[in-house]
């Protein structure tokens, strides 16, 4: 039997190219573009090690959802992070889309310090847009890669509990309608999802003890989630490069300076909840917080896996 086998091998025609392939130049040398590719991967190694098995909370702003190419680019980064072992929690807003739908339905659009005044008809639109439209879209985009993502809102398993927010401005209480202030986050609920290998994709609605649903600013919600999960990093993606002062992009800024700039109006509107979310996260144990432009291709990968500074980093 043995002898038969040996004979067959000896007669094998190595020129039969259907079964065997050779290198053109007979060489195995790695050079040029491929060597550079290997170097790029190796340069990322310290960052991959640092972030392996750690939790990173990423918030996508409304502008990323306006354009499928941009959204795909952000989500490609998220997928890569997942496959190098980072536990990503994705939180999304949808302000622009909500405003557009409210205008279509002739509902008054009003913001106070970047927070949406949300009456009864507005909260219906918020639910429709955030859960019905945006959350489903992000989950489907991610799940093109397999069984990757689970879509949630704070209503699911009651994991984001809140009460009506009382917003104080100039010593006055302002009624923002169905805008919630988070009272508790069930971090085990999110951890269970992460530990089964899924990316939780979270629409930022919360419920009170009576089952009423509230709109929660997505930046604020991201920080509460990051804190409850003891995340290593929180990244807020938006439609500007970071905090801009006198037409220049700020690379790094302290929380004290941020508060001063909010008070004198140089940080205003939608940037206020972002900056406050970063400060709250840092004070409560999140190690790093960043505001990045999510419409710039692969800004997340550059921030996490390279030593290039991008966007604004907020520090204590
Ligand atoms: P998102 O959907 O990402 O939450 P927002 O519109 O709520 O976007 O917040 C980002 C906006 O904050 C920017 O587009 C800009 O108009 C505004 N903003 C206010 N102050 C600043 C500042 N100092 N630097 C940069 N952006 C600022
Ligand atoms: Mg906003």
PDB file of N, CA, C and O and ligand atoms in Angstrom, residues 59-64 93-96 111 114 217-219 237-245 265-274, ligand 1:
ATOM      1  N   UNK A  59     -20.378  58.263  20.251  1.00  0.00           N
ATOM      2  CA  UNK A  59     -21.671  58.868  19.924  1.00  0.00           C
ATOM      3  C   UNK A  59     -21.632  59.446  18.512  1.00  0.00           C
ATOM      4  O   UNK A  59     -20.721  60.187  18.152  1.00  0.00           O
ATOM      5  N   UNK A  60     -22.604  59.038  17.698  1.00  0.00           N
ATOM      6  CA  UNK A  60     -22.708  59.566  16.342  1.00  0.00           C
ATOM      7  C   UNK A  60     -23.730  60.695  16.318  1.00  0.00           C
ATOM      8  O   UNK A  60     -24.854  60.514  16.772  1.00  0.00           O
ATOM      9  N   UNK A  61     -23.335  61.829  15.781  1.00  0.00           N
ATOM     10  CA  UNK A  61     -24.270  62.955  15.650  1.00  0.00           C
ATOM     11  C   UNK A  61     -25.125  62.799  14.403  1.00  0.00           C
ATOM     12  O   UNK A  61     -24.872  61.928  13.557  1.00  0.00           O
ATOM     13  N   UNK A  62     -26.111  63.662  14.300  1.00  0.00           N
ATOM     14  CA  UNK A  62     -27.074  63.587  13.205  1.00  0.00           C
ATOM     15  C   UNK A  62     -26.460  63.698  11.817  1.00  0.00           C
ATOM     16  O   UNK A  62     -26.962  63.094  10.857  1.00  0.00           O
ATOM     17  N   UNK A  63     -25.346  64.412  11.703  1.00  0.00           N
ATOM     18  CA  UNK A  63     -24.775  64.641  10.368  1.00  0.00           C
ATOM     19  C   UNK A  63     -24.219  63.373   9.739  1.00  0.00           C
ATOM     20  O   UNK A  63     -24.136  63.262   8.523  1.00  0.00           O
ATOM     21  N   UNK A  64     -23.840  62.422  10.581  1.00  0.00           N
ATOM     22  CA  UNK A  64     -23.299  61.166  10.050  1.00  0.00           C
ATOM     23  C   UNK A  64     -24.396  60.312   9.403  1.00  0.00           C
ATOM     24  O   UNK A  64     -24.126  59.459   8.599  1.00  0.00           O
ATOM     25  N   UNK A  93     -27.583  60.175  18.128  1.00  0.00           N
ATOM     26  CA  UNK A  93     -28.605  61.203  18.176  1.00  0.00           C
ATOM     27  C   UNK A  93     -29.377  61.133  16.876  1.00  0.00           C
ATOM     28  O   UNK A  93     -29.467  60.080  16.246  1.00  0.00           O
ATOM     29  N   UNK A  94     -29.903  62.258  16.479  1.00  0.00           N
ATOM     30  CA  UNK A  94     -30.649  62.320  15.223  1.00  0.00           C
ATOM     31  C   UNK A  94     -31.319  63.671  15.117  1.00  0.00           C
ATOM     32  O   UNK A  94     -32.389  63.819  14.530  1.00  0.00           O
ATOM     33  N   UNK A  95     -30.656  64.642  15.739  1.00  0.00           N
ATOM     34  CA  UNK A  95     -31.237  65.984  15.835  1.00  0.00           C
ATOM     35  C   UNK A  95     -31.687  66.551  14.506  1.00  0.00           C
ATOM     36  O   UNK A  95     -32.810  67.036  14.378  1.00  0.00           O
ATOM     37  N   UNK A  96     -30.818  66.457  13.507  1.00  0.00           N
ATOM     38  CA  UNK A  96     -31.146  67.080  12.212  1.00  0.00           C
ATOM     39  C   UNK A  96     -32.387  66.436  11.602  1.00  0.00           C
ATOM     40  O   UNK A  96     -33.258  67.107  11.068  1.00  0.00           O
ATOM     41  N   UNK A 111     -34.915  75.245  20.660  1.00  0.00           N
ATOM     42  CA  UNK A 111     -33.812  74.728  21.484  1.00  0.00           C
ATOM     43  C   UNK A 111     -33.471  75.730  22.579  1.00  0.00           C
ATOM     44  O   UNK A 111     -33.511  76.938  22.339  1.00  0.00           O
ATOM     45  N   UNK A 114     -28.968  74.271  23.373  1.00  0.00           N
ATOM     46  CA  UNK A 114     -28.693  73.014  22.658  1.00  0.00           C
ATOM     47  C   UNK A 114     -29.626  71.875  23.033  1.00  0.00           C
ATOM     48  O   UNK A 114     -29.506  70.788  22.476  1.00  0.00           O
ATOM     49  N   UNK A 217     -30.815  64.106  25.636  1.00  0.00           N
ATOM     50  CA  UNK A 217     -29.750  64.581  24.750  1.00  0.00           C
ATOM     51  C   UNK A 217     -28.701  63.471  24.616  1.00  0.00           C
ATOM     52  O   UNK A 217     -28.264  62.883  25.608  1.00  0.00           O
ATOM     53  N   UNK A 218     -28.320  63.167  23.376  1.00  0.00           N
ATOM     54  CA  UNK A 218     -27.463  62.003  23.128  1.00  0.00           C
ATOM     55  C   UNK A 218     -26.057  62.178  23.698  1.00  0.00           C
ATOM     56  O   UNK A 218     -25.410  61.195  24.081  1.00  0.00           O
ATOM     57  N   UNK A 219     -25.584  63.424  23.784  1.00  0.00           N
ATOM     58  CA  UNK A 219     -24.255  63.640  24.383  1.00  0.00           C
ATOM     59  C   UNK A 219     -24.306  63.331  25.877  1.00  0.00           C
ATOM     60  O   UNK A 219     -23.443  62.628  26.415  1.00  0.00           O
ATOM     61  N   UNK A 237     -18.764  62.179  18.154  1.00  0.00           N
ATOM     62  CA  UNK A 237     -18.567  62.545  16.748  1.00  0.00           C
ATOM     63  C   UNK A 237     -19.589  63.596  16.364  1.00  0.00           C
ATOM     64  O   UNK A 237     -20.772  63.452  16.636  1.00  0.00           O
ATOM     65  N   UNK A 238     -19.122  64.647  15.711  1.00  0.00           N
ATOM     66  CA  UNK A 238     -20.045  65.697  15.305  1.00  0.00           C
ATOM     67  C   UNK A 238     -19.722  66.193  13.904  1.00  0.00           C
ATOM     68  O   UNK A 238     -19.021  65.499  13.156  1.00  0.00           O
ATOM     69  N   UNK A 239     -20.247  67.364  13.539  1.00  0.00           N
ATOM     70  CA  UNK A 239     -20.070  67.855  12.166  1.00  0.00           C
ATOM     71  C   UNK A 239     -19.044  68.985  12.084  1.00  0.00           C
ATOM     72  O   UNK A 239     -18.911  69.634  11.067  1.00  0.00           O
ATOM     73  N   UNK A 240     -18.355  69.251  13.189  1.00  0.00           N
ATOM     74  CA  UNK A 240     -17.236  70.209  13.153  1.00  0.00           C
ATOM     75  C   UNK A 240     -15.996  69.490  13.680  1.00  0.00           C
ATOM     76  O   UNK A 240     -16.111  68.441  14.315  1.00  0.00           O
ATOM     77  N   UNK A 241     -14.811  70.084  13.431  1.00  0.00           N
ATOM     78  CA  UNK A 241     -13.570  69.366  13.751  1.00  0.00           C
ATOM     79  C   UNK A 241     -13.295  69.242  15.250  1.00  0.00           C
ATOM     80  O   UNK A 241     -12.371  68.537  15.653  1.00  0.00           O
ATOM     81  N   UNK A 242     -14.070  69.946  16.050  1.00  0.00           N
ATOM     82  CA  UNK A 242     -13.857  69.946  17.501  1.00  0.00           C
ATOM     83  C   UNK A 242     -14.291  71.301  18.012  1.00  0.00           C
ATOM     84  O   UNK A 242     -15.105  71.971  17.350  1.00  0.00           O
ATOM     85  N   UNK A 243     -13.708  71.723  19.131  1.00  0.00           N
ATOM     86  CA  UNK A 243     -14.036  73.063  19.622  1.00  0.00           C
ATOM     87  C   UNK A 243     -13.225  74.070  18.812  1.00  0.00           C
ATOM     88  O   UNK A 243     -12.012  73.913  18.631  1.00  0.00           O
ATOM     89  N   UNK A 244     -13.928  75.066  18.290  1.00  0.00           N
ATOM     90  CA  UNK A 244     -13.263  76.067  17.458  1.00  0.00           C
ATOM     91  C   UNK A 244     -13.358  77.430  18.160  1.00  0.00           C
ATOM     92  O   UNK A 244     -14.434  77.833  18.594  1.00  0.00           O
ATOM     93  N   UNK A 245     -12.192  78.053  18.309  1.00  0.00           N
ATOM     94  CA  UNK A 245     -12.140  79.386  18.918  1.00  0.00           C
ATOM     95  C   UNK A 245     -11.343  80.286  18.007  1.00  0.00           C
ATOM     96  O   UNK A 245     -10.249  79.906  17.565  1.00  0.00           O
ATOM     97  N   UNK A 265     -20.101  82.536  26.232  1.00  0.00           N
ATOM     98  CA  UNK A 265     -20.811  82.323  24.963  1.00  0.00           C
ATOM     99  C   UNK A 265     -19.947  81.872  23.791  1.00  0.00           C
ATOM    100  O   UNK A 265     -20.453  81.693  22.679  1.00  0.00           O
ATOM    101  N   UNK A 266     -18.656  81.640  24.008  1.00  0.00           N
ATOM    102  CA  UNK A 266     -17.803  81.215  22.884  1.00  0.00           C
ATOM    103  C   UNK A 266     -17.998  79.734  22.562  1.00  0.00           C
ATOM    104  O   UNK A 266     -17.713  79.264  21.463  1.00  0.00           O
ATOM    105  N   UNK A 267     -18.465  78.994  23.551  1.00  0.00           N
ATOM    106  CA  UNK A 267     -18.968  77.637  23.290  1.00  0.00           C
ATOM    107  C   UNK A 267     -20.470  77.747  23.490  1.00  0.00           C
ATOM    108  O   UNK A 267     -20.924  78.176  24.546  1.00  0.00           O
ATOM    109  N   UNK A 268     -21.236  77.427  22.449  1.00  0.00           N
ATOM    110  CA  UNK A 268     -22.680  77.630  22.564  1.00  0.00           C
ATOM    111  C   UNK A 268     -23.454  76.510  21.872  1.00  0.00           C
ATOM    112  O   UNK A 268     -22.861  75.548  21.363  1.00  0.00           O
ATOM    113  N   UNK A 269     -24.746  76.621  21.867  1.00  0.00           N
ATOM    114  CA  UNK A 269     -25.667  75.672  21.209  1.00  0.00           C
ATOM    115  C   UNK A 269     -25.310  74.213  21.485  1.00  0.00           C
ATOM    116  O   UNK A 269     -25.059  73.831  22.621  1.00  0.00           O
ATOM    117  N   UNK A 270     -25.275  73.415  20.401  1.00  0.00           N
ATOM    118  CA  UNK A 270     -25.064  71.972  20.542  1.00  0.00           C
ATOM    119  C   UNK A 270     -23.712  71.585  21.128  1.00  0.00           C
ATOM    120  O   UNK A 270     -23.509  70.437  21.527  1.00  0.00           O
ATOM    121  N   UNK A 271     -22.766  72.543  21.160  1.00  0.00           N
ATOM    122  CA  UNK A 271     -21.448  72.222  21.723  1.00  0.00           C
ATOM    123  C   UNK A 271     -21.496  72.210  23.256  1.00  0.00           C
ATOM    124  O   UNK A 271     -20.656  71.579  23.895  1.00  0.00           O
ATOM    125  N   UNK A 272     -22.501  72.881  23.837  1.00  0.00           N
ATOM    126  CA  UNK A 272     -22.592  72.937  25.304  1.00  0.00           C
ATOM    127  C   UNK A 272     -22.813  71.539  25.914  1.00  0.00           C
ATOM    128  O   UNK A 272     -22.022  71.111  26.761  1.00  0.00           O
ATOM    129  N   UNK A 273     -23.853  70.799  25.478  1.00  0.00           N
ATOM    130  CA  UNK A 273     -24.020  69.458  26.073  1.00  0.00           C
ATOM    131  C   UNK A 273     -22.824  68.539  25.828  1.00  0.00           C
ATOM    132  O   UNK A 273     -22.518  67.682  26.663  1.00  0.00           O
ATOM    133  N   UNK A 274     -22.136  68.734  24.707  1.00  0.00           N
ATOM    134  CA  UNK A 274     -20.951  67.893  24.429  1.00  0.00           C
ATOM    135  C   UNK A 274     -19.850  68.126  25.460  1.00  0.00           C
ATOM    136  O   UNK A 274     -19.299  67.190  26.033  1.00  0.00           O
TER     137      UNK A 274
HETATM  138  P1  LIG B   1     -24.542  66.945  16.829  1.00  0.00           P
HETATM  139  O1  LIG B   1     -25.633  66.463  15.951  1.00  0.00           O
HETATM  140  O2  LIG B   1     -23.224  66.350  16.451  1.00  0.00           O
HETATM  141  O3  LIG B   1     -24.840  66.844  18.298  1.00  0.00           O
HETATM  142  P2  LIG B   1     -24.862  69.830  17.245  1.00  0.00           P
HETATM  143  O4  LIG B   1     -25.340  70.750  16.191  1.00  0.00           O
HETATM  144  O5  LIG B   1     -25.793  69.531  18.360  1.00  0.00           O
HETATM  145  O6  LIG B   1     -24.362  68.519  16.482  1.00  0.00           O
HETATM  146  O7  LIG B   1     -23.516  70.409  17.903  1.00  0.00           O
HETATM  147  C1  LIG B   1     -22.406  70.816  17.121  1.00  0.00           C
HETATM  148  C2  LIG B   1     -22.489  72.306  16.787  1.00  0.00           C
HETATM  149  O8  LIG B   1     -22.078  73.103  17.897  1.00  0.00           O
HETATM  150  C3  LIG B   1     -21.578  72.767  15.697  1.00  0.00           C
HETATM  151  O9  LIG B   1     -22.059  72.462  14.418  1.00  0.00           O
HETATM  152  C4  LIG B   1     -21.509  74.287  15.937  1.00  0.00           C
HETATM  153  O10 LIG B   1     -22.497  74.949  15.210  1.00  0.00           O
HETATM  154  C5  LIG B   1     -21.870  74.428  17.411  1.00  0.00           C
HETATM  155  N1  LIG B   1     -20.846  75.130  18.199  1.00  0.00           N
HETATM  156  C6  LIG B   1     -21.088  76.056  19.128  1.00  0.00           C
HETATM  157  N2  LIG B   1     -19.980  76.561  19.674  1.00  0.00           N
HETATM  158  C7  LIG B   1     -18.941  75.936  19.080  1.00  0.00           C
HETATM  159  C8  LIG B   1     -17.509  76.045  19.191  1.00  0.00           C
HETATM  160  N3  LIG B   1     -16.895  76.888  20.024  1.00  0.00           N
HETATM  161  N4  LIG B   1     -16.764  75.235  18.400  1.00  0.00           N
HETATM  162  C9  LIG B   1     -17.331  74.392  17.523  1.00  0.00           C
HETATM  163  N5  LIG B   1     -18.679  74.251  17.361  1.00  0.00           N
HETATM  164  C10 LIG B   1     -19.495  75.012  18.113  1.00  0.00           C
END
